[in-house]
Coordinates of C-alpha atoms in Angstrom, one line a residue:
X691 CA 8.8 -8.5 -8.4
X692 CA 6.3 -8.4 -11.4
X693 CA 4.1 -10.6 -13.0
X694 CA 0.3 -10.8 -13.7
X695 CA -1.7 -10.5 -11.0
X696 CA -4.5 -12.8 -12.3
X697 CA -2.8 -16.2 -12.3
X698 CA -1.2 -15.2 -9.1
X699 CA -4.2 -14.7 -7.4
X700 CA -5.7 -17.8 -8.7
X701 CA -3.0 -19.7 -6.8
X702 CA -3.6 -17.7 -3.5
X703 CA -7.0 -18.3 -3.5
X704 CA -6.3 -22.0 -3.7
X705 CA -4.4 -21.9 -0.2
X706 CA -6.7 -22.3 2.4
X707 CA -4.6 -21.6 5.5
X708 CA -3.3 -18.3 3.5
X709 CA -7.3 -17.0 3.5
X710 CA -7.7 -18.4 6.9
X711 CA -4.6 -16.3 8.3
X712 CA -5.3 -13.2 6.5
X713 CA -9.5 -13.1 7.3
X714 CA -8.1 -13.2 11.1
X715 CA -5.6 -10.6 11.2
X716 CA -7.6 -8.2 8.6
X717 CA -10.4 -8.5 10.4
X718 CA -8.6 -8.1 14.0
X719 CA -6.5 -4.7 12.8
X720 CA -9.9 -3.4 11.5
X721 CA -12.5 -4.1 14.3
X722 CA -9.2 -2.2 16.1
X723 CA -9.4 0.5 14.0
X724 CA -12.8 1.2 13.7
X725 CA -13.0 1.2 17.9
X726 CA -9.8 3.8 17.7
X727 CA -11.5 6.2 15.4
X728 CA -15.0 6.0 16.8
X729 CA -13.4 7.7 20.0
X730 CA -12.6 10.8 18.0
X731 CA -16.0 12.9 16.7
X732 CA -13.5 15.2 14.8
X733 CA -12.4 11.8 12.9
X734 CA -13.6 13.2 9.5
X735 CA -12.4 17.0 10.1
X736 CA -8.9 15.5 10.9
X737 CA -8.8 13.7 7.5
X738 CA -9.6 16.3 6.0
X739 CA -6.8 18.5 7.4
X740 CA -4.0 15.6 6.5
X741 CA -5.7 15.9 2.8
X742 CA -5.2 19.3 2.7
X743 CA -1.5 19.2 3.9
X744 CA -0.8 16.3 1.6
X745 CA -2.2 18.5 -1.2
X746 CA -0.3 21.6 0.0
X747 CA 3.2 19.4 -0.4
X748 CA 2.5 18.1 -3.9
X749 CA 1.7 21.8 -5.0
X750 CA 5.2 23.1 -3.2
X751 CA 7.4 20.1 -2.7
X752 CA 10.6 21.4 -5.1
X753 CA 10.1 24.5 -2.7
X754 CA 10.0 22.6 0.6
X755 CA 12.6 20.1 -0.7
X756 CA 15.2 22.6 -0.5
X757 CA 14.0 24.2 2.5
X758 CA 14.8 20.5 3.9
X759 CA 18.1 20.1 2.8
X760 CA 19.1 23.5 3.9
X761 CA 17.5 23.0 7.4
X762 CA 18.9 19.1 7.7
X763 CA 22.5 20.2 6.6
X764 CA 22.3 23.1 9.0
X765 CA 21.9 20.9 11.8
X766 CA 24.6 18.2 10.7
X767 CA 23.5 16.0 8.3
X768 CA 24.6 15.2 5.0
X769 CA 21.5 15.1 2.5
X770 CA 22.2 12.9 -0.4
X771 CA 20.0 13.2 -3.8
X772 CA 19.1 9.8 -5.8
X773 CA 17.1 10.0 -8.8
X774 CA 16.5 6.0 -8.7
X775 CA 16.5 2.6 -7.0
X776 CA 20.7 1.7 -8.0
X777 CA 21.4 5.7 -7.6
X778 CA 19.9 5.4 -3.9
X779 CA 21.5 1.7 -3.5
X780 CA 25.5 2.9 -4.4
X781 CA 24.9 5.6 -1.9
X782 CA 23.9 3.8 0.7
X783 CA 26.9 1.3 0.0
X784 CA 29.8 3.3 -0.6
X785 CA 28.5 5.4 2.9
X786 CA 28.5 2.2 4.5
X787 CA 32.0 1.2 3.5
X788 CA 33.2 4.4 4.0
X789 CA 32.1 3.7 7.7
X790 CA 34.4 0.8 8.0
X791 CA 31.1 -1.8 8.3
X792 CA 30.0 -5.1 6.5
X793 CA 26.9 -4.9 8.2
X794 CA 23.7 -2.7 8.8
X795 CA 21.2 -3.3 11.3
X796 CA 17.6 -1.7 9.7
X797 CA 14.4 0.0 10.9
X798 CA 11.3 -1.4 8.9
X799 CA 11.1 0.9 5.5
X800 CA 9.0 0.5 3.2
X801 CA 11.6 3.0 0.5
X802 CA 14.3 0.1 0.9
X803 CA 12.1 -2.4 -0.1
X804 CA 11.7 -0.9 -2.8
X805 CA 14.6 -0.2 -4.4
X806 CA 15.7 -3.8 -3.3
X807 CA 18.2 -2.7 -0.9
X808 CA 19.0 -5.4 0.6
X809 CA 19.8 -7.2 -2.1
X810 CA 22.0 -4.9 -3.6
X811 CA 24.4 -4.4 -0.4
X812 CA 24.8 -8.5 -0.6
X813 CA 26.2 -8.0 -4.1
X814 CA 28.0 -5.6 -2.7
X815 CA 29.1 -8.1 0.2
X816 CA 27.0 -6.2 2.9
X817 CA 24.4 -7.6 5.4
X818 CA 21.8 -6.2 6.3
X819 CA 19.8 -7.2 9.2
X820 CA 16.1 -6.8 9.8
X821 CA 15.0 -5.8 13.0
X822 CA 11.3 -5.1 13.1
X823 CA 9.8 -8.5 14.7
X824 CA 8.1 -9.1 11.2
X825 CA 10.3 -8.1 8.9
X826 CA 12.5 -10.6 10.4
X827 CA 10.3 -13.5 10.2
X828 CA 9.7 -12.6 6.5
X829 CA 13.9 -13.0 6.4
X830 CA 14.5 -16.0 8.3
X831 CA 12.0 -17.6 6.0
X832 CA 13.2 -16.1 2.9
X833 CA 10.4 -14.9 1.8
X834 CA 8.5 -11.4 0.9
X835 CA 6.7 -9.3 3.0
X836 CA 2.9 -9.5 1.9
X837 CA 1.6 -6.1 4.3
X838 CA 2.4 -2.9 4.2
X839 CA 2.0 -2.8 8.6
X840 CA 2.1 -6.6 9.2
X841 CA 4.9 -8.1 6.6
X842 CA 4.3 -11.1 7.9
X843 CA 0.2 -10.9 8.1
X844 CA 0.2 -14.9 5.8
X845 CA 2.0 -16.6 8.7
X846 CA 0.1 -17.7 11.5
X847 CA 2.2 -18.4 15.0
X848 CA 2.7 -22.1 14.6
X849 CA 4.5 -21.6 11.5
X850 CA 6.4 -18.7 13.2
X851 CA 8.3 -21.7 15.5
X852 CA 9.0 -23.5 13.1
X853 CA 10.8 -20.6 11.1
X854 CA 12.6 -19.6 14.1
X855 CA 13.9 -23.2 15.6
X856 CA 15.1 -23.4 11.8
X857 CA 17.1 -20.6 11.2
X858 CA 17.9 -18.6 14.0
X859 CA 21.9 -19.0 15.3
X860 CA 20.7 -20.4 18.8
X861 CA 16.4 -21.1 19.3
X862 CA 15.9 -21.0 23.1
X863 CA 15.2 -24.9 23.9
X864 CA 11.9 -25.9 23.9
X865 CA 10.6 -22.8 22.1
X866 CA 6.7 -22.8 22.0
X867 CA 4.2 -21.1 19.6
X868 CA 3.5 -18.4 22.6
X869 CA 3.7 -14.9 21.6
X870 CA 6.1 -13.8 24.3
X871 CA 8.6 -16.8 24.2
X872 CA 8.4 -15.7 20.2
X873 CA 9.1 -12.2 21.2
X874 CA 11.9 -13.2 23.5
X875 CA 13.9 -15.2 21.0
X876 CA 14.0 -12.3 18.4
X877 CA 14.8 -10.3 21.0
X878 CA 17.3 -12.4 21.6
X879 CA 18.9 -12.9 18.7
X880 CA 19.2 -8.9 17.7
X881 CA 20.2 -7.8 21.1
X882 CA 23.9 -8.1 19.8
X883 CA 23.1 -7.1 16.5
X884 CA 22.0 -3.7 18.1
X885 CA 25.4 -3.5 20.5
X886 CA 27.9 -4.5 17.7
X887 CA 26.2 -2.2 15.0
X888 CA 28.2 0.9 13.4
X889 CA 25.8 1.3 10.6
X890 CA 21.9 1.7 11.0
X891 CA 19.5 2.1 7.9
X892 CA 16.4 3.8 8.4
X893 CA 13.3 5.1 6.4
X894 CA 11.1 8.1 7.5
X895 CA 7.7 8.0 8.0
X896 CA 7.8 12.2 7.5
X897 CA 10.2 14.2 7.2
X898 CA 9.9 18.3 8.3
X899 CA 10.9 21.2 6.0
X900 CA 10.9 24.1 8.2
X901 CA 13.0 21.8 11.0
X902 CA 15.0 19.8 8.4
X903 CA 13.9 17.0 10.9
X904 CA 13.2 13.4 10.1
X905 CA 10.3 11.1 12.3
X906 CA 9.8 7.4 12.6
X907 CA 6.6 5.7 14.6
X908 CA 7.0 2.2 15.5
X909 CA 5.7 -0.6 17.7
X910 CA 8.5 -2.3 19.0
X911 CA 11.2 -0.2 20.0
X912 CA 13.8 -1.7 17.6
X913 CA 13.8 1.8 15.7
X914 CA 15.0 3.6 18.4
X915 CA 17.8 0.9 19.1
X916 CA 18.3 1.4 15.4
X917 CA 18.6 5.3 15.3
X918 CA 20.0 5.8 18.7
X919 CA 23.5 2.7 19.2
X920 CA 25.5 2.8 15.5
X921 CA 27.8 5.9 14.9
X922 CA 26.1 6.0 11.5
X923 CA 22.5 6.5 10.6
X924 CA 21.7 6.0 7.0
X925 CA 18.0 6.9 6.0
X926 CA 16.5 6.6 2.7
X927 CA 13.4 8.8 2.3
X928 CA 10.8 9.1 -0.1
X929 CA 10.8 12.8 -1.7
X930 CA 6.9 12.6 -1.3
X931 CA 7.3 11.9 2.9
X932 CA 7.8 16.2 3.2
X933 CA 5.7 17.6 5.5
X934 CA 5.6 21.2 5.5
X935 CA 6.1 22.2 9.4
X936 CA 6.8 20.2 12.7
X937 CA 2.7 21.0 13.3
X938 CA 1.5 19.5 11.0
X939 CA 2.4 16.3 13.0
X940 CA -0.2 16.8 15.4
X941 CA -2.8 16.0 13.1
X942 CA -1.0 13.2 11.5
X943 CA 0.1 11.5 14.5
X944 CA -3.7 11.2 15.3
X945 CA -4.2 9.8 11.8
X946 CA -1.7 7.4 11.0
X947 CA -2.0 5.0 14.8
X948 CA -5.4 4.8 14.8
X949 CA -5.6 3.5 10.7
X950 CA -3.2 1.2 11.0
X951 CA -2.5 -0.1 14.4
X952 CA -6.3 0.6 16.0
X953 CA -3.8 2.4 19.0
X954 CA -4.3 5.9 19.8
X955 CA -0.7 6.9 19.5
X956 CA 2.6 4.6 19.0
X957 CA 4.8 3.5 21.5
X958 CA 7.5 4.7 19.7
X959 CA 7.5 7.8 17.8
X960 CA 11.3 9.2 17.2
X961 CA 12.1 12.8 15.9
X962 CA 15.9 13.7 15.4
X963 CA 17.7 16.4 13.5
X964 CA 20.6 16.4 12.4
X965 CA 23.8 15.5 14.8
X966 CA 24.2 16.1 18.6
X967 CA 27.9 15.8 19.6
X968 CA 28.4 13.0 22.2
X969 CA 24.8 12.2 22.0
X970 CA 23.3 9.2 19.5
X971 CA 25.3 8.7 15.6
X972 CA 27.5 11.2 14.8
X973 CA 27.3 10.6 10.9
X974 CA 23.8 11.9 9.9
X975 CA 23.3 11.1 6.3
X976 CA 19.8 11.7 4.3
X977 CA 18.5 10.0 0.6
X978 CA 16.1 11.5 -0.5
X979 CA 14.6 9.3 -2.9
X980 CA 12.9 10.2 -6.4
X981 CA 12.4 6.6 -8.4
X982 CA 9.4 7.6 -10.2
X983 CA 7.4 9.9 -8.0
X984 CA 8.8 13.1 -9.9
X985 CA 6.4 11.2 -13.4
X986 CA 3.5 10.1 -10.6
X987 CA 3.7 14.2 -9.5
X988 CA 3.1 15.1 -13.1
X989 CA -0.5 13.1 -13.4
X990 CA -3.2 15.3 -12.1
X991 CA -5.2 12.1 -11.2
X992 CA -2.3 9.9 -10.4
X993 CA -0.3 12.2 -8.4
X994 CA -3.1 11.4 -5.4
X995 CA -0.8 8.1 -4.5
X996 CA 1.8 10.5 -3.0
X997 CA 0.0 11.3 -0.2
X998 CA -0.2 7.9 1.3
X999 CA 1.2 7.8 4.7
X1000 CA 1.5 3.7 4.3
X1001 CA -1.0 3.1 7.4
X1002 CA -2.6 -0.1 5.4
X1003 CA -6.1 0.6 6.0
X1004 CA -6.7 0.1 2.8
X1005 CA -5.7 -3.7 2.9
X1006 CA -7.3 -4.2 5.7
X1007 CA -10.7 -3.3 4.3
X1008 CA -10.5 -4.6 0.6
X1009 CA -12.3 -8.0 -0.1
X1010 CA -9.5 -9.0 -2.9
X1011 CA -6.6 -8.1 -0.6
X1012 CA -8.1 -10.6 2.2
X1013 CA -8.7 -13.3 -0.6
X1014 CA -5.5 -13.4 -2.2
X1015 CA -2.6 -12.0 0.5
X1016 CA 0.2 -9.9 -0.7
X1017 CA 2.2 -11.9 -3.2
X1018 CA -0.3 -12.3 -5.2
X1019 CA 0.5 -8.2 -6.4
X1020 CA 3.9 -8.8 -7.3
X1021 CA 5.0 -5.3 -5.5
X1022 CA 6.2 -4.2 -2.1
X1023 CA 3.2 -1.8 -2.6
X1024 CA 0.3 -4.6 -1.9
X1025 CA -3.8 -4.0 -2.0
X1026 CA -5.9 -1.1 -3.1
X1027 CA -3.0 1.6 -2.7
X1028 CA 0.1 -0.9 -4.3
X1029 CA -2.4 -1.1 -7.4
X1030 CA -2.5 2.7 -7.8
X1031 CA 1.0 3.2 -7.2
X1032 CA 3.3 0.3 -8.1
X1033 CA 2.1 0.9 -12.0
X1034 CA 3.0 4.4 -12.0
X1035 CA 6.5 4.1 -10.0
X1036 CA 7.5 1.3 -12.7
X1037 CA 5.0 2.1 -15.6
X1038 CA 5.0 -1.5 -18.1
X1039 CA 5.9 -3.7 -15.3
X1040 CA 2.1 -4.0 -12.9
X1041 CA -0.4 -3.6 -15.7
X1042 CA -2.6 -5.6 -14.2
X1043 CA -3.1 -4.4 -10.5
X1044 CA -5.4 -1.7 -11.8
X1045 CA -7.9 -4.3 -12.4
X1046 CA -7.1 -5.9 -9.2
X1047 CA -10.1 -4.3 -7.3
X1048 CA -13.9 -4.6 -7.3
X1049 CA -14.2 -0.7 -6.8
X1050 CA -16.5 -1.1 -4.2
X1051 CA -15.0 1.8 -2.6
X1052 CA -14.1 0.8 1.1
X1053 CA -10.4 2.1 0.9
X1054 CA -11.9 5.5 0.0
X1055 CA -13.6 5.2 3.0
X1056 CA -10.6 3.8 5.1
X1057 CA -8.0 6.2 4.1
X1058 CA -6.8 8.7 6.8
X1059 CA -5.9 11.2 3.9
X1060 CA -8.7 10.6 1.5
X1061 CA -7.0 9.3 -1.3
X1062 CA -9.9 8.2 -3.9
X1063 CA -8.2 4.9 -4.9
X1064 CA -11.2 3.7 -6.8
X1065 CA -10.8 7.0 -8.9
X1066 CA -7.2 6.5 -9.5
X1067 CA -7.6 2.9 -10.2
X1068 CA -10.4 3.8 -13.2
X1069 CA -8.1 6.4 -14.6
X1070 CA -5.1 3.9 -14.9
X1071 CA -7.5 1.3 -16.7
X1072 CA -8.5 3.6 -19.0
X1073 CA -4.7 4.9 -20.0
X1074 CA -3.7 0.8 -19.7
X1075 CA -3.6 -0.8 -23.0
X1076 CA -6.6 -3.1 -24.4
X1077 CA -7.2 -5.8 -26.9
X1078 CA -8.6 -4.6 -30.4
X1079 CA -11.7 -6.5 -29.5
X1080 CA -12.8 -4.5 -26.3
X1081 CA -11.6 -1.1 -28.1
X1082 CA -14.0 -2.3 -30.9
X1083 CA -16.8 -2.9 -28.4
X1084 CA -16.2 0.1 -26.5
X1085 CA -16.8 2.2 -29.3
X1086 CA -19.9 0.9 -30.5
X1087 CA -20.8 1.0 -27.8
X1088 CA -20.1 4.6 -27.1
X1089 CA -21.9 5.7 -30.4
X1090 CA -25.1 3.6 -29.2
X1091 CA -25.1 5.5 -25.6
X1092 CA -24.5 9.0 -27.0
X1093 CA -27.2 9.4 -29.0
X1094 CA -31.0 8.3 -27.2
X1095 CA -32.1 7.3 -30.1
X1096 CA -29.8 4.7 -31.1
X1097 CA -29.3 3.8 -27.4
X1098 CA -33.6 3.1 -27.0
X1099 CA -33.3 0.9 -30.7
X1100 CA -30.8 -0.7 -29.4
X1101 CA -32.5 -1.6 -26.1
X1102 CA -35.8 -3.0 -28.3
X1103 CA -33.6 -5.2 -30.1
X1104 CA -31.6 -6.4 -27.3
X1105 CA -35.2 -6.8 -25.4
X1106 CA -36.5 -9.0 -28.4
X1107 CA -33.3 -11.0 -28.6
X1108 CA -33.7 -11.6 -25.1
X1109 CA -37.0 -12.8 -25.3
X1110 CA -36.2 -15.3 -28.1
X1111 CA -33.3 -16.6 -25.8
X1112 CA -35.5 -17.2 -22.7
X1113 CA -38.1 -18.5 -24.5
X1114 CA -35.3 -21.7 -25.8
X1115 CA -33.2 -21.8 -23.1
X1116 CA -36.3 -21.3 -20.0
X1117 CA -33.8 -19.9 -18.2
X1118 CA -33.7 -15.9 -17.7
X1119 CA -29.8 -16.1 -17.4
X1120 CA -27.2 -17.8 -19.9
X1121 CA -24.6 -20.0 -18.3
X1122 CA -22.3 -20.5 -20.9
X1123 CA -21.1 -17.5 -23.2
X1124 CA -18.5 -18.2 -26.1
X1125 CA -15.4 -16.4 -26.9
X1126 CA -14.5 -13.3 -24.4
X1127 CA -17.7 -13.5 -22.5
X1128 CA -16.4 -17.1 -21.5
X1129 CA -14.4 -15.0 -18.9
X1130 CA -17.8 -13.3 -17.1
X1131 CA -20.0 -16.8 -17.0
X1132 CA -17.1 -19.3 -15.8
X1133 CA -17.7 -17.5 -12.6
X1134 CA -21.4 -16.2 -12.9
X1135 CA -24.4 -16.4 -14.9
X1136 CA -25.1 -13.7 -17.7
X1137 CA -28.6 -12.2 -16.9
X1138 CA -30.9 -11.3 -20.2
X1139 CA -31.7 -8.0 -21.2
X1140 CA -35.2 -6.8 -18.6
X1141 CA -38.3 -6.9 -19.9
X1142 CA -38.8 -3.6 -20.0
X1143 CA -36.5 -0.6 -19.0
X1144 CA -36.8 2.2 -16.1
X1145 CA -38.6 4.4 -17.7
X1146 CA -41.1 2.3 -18.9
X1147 CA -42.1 0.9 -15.5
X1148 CA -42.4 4.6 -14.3
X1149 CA -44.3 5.2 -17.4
X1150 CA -47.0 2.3 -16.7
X1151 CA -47.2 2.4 -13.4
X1152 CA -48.3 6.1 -13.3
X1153 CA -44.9 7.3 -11.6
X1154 CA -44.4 3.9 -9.0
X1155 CA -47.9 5.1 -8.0
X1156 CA -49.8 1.9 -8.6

C-alpha cells in the first residue's frame, strides 16, 4: 500500500458518509477517553513512567532481546529471528505446514499487517482467518482496515448487514442492523473456526524480557480462543514491543485501556510463557520481527516512533485523520503516528504522510507515552526531498532572517509593496497567486504584509501602554 497521500485525501474528503462515520466514532472513543483518564490525578505521572520505560528499551533492547529469547526458549518456546516482511512470512508458513494445517485462525495484529501476511500464506495456499469482530468485517468486504483500534471505524452498522448477509457461509435469516444480532452472527460463523483450528497466529501487544513472557489485551475474547484451542501458536512480534520486566505492565496496563478503548482495564488481557504440558498449544513459536525498526533505532529523532503502544489516540484526536479516514495514508500505520512511522519502516515509499498533519499538536497531547509526533513529523520534512524552487526560496530566505538587518530591509520593502497592492486591489488579502502560491490561495486568501511590525507598535504605543 503506497501512494500520495494528497490526491488520496482529496477523494476521501469527497465522501460524505466516510466524514460522517468517522466524526461519530472519533468523537465517541474520545469523549470515552477523556472520562477514563480524568478519573486518574496521577494521569500525567503515569505517562511519564511508560516514556521513561519506552526510553529505557530503545537504549538496551539488543541486551533485553536476548535476555527474551533465553527466558522464552527456557520455558518452551521456539523464538524465531526475521530480519523482514518475506523472512517473517516463510517462517510463519513453513511452521504452519510443518503443523499439518491449511488454515490459521488469527488474533488482531497489527505486525501481520504489515508484512502482508495474509497474503502471502494464500500464495502459499494457506487461509487465514480473522477473528477480531472488525477485522473480519474489513475481510468479508475485502477491503483495508483504516484504524489502528477500530479497522473498521469507515463502516457504519447498516453497511455492516449488508457485508455480512453477502458473504458470510450462512447469515442468520432476517439479520437486522442491531449490534447484538451483528455480534451473534460473527460469532457464529468463527465458533467452528475456533474448534477445528490447529494453527493460531497471534501478535503481542508486549512482550517481557526478564519472564520471556508474551501479553495480548483485547475486547472480545476471540484472542484467548485464539491462544488457548489450536496445538500451535504462531506469534509475530515486533522487536520494539520489549518490555523490560513483568512490572512494568502495571503502569502500562493503566495507559494503554484508557487511550484507546476509554475502559479502565480490558476484558481480556492474556499473559503466557512458553508451553504447559496438557494445558493450551503445545508448539510455542516466537518471530521476532525487525523490518526496518533496527534503521528507525538509529535516528535520534525518529527512533521516538518505537515506543508506540498502538492505542490510536492519536487518530482519534487529529482533525486530518477524522477528514480523510484511513485509506487515504496508504499504510497499515494510519494518522499522526502512521505518518511518523510508515516513512521510516519503508523509507521512498510514504513521502508524503509527513506533510499529512496541521501540527497542531493534539496527538502530543493524546499520547499515553509522550511521543512528540509533531517533532518527528518536522524532522522527516526537513530530511524529505524538495523541489529546486522551495530549496531556492528557503535559502534566501534564511540569509534575510539571519542577519536583522537584511531581515528589517526586507520587511520595508515588503511593507511598501504591500501598500501598493492594497491600494489597486482594495482588498488587504490577494485571492489569486500565480505559479506555486496557486497551491496556498485555491483554499485561502494570501494576507499582505502588516502595516507595521511588533516592535513598531510597542515602540509607538509607549510599551502597549497607550
Amino acid at each position: 500500500m503506497t501512494g500520495d497521500f494528497r490526491p488520496a485525501a482529496a477523494v476521501a474528503l469527497g465522501n460524505p458518509q466516510l466524514r460522517t462515520n468517522l466524526r461519530h466514532a472519533t468523537h465517541t472513543i474520545r469523549d470515552k477517553r477523556l472520562h477514563a483518564v480524568g478519573e486518574l490525578p496521577d494521569w500525567e505521572r503515569l505517562r511519564e513512567a511508560g516514556r521513561a520505560i519506552k526510553a529505557d528499551v530503545r537504549r538496551r533492547l539488543p541486551e533485553l532481546l536476548e535476555q527474551f529469547e533465553q527466558r522464552a526458549t527456557a520455558a518452551g518456546a521456539t523464538v524465531h529471528w526475521a530480519r523482514d516482511a518475506a523472512e517473517a512470512g516463510r517462517i510463519v508458513a513453513e511452521l504452519t505446514r510443518a503443523a499439518g494445517a491449511t488454515e490459521v485462525v488469527k488474533v488482531k495484529s497489527m505486525a501481520t499487517q504489515e508484512i502482508e501476511l495474509n497474503e502471502h500464506l494464500a500464495e502459499q495456499g494457506i487461509t487465514a482467518y480473522e477473528t477480531d469482530l472488525a477485522e473480519l468485517i474489513v475481510q468479508l468486504a475485502d477491503d483495508r482496515p483504516s484504524h489502528i483500534l477500530v479497522p473498521a471505524i469507515h463502516y457504519n452498522r447498516a453497511q455492516i448487514r449488508e457485508i455480512f448477509a453477502r458473504e458470510l457461509d450462512d447469515p442468520p435469516a432476517g439479520l437486522t442492523d442491531d449490534p447484538a444480532a451483528l455480534a451473534e452472527a460473527a460469532r457464529l460463523h468463527l465458533r467452528a473456526r475456533f474448534l477445528s483450528a490447529k494453527v493460531a497466529v497471534s501478535g503481542a501487544n508486549f512482550a517481557i524480557a526478564d519472564t520471556g513472557s508474551l501479553v495480548v489485551v483485547e475486547s472480545e475474547g476471540n484472542g484467548r480462543m485464539c491462544l488457548t484451542l489450536p496445538d500451535t501458536l504462531i506469534s509475530v512480534v515486533g522487536v520494539e514491543k520489549i518490555l523490560p520486566a513483568a512490572t512494568d505492565l502495571e503502569v502500562f496496563l493503566q495507559l494503554l485501556p484508557r487511550s484507546s478503548t476509554g475502559e479502565r482495564m480490558n476484558p481480556y488481557t492474556s499473559i503466557w510463557t512458553g508451553v504447559t504440558p496438557g494445558d493450551g498449544p503445545q508448539h510455542v513459536h516466537i518471530v521476532l520481527l525487525d523490518n526496518g525498526r533496527s534503521d528507525v533505532l538509529a535516528d535520534p529523532v525518529g527512533r521516538q516512533a518505537l515506543a508506540c503502544i498502538r492505542c490510536s489516540a492519536c487518530l482519534n484526536v487529529c482533525p486530518v485523520y477524522e477528514r480523510t479516514g484511513g485509506h487515504a495514508y496508504g499504510s497499515v500505520y494510519p494518522g499522526p503516528i502512521g505518518a511518523i512511522l510508515a516513512p521510516q519502516l519503508a523509507p521512498g515509499r510514504h513521502e508524503s504522510l509527513p506533510y499529512a498533519s496541521t501540527l497542531c499538536g493534539a496527538c502530543y497531547d493524546a499520547c499515553p507515552v509522550k511521543i512528540d509526533i509533531p517533532q518527528v513529523l518536522v524532522h522527516l520534512r526537513q530530511r524529505s526531498p524538495h523541489p529546486a524552487g522551495e530549496r531556492t526560496a528557503m535559502t534566501v530566505l534564511a540569509r534575510l532572517m539571519s542577519n536583522p538587518r537584511r531581515w528589517r530591509r526586507s520587511l520595508r520593502a515588503a511593507r511598501a509593496g504591500g501598500r501598493v497592492v492594497a491600494a489597486v486591489t482594495r482588498r488587504p488579502a490577494l485571492r489569486r497567486l500565480p505559479g506555486p502560491g496557486k497551491a496556498w490561495t485555491d483554499s485561502r486568501d494570501a494576507p499582505l504584509p502588516a502595516p507595521e511590525t511588533f516592535r513598531q507598535w510597542w515602540s509607538r504605543t509607549d510599551g502597549g501602554r497607550r
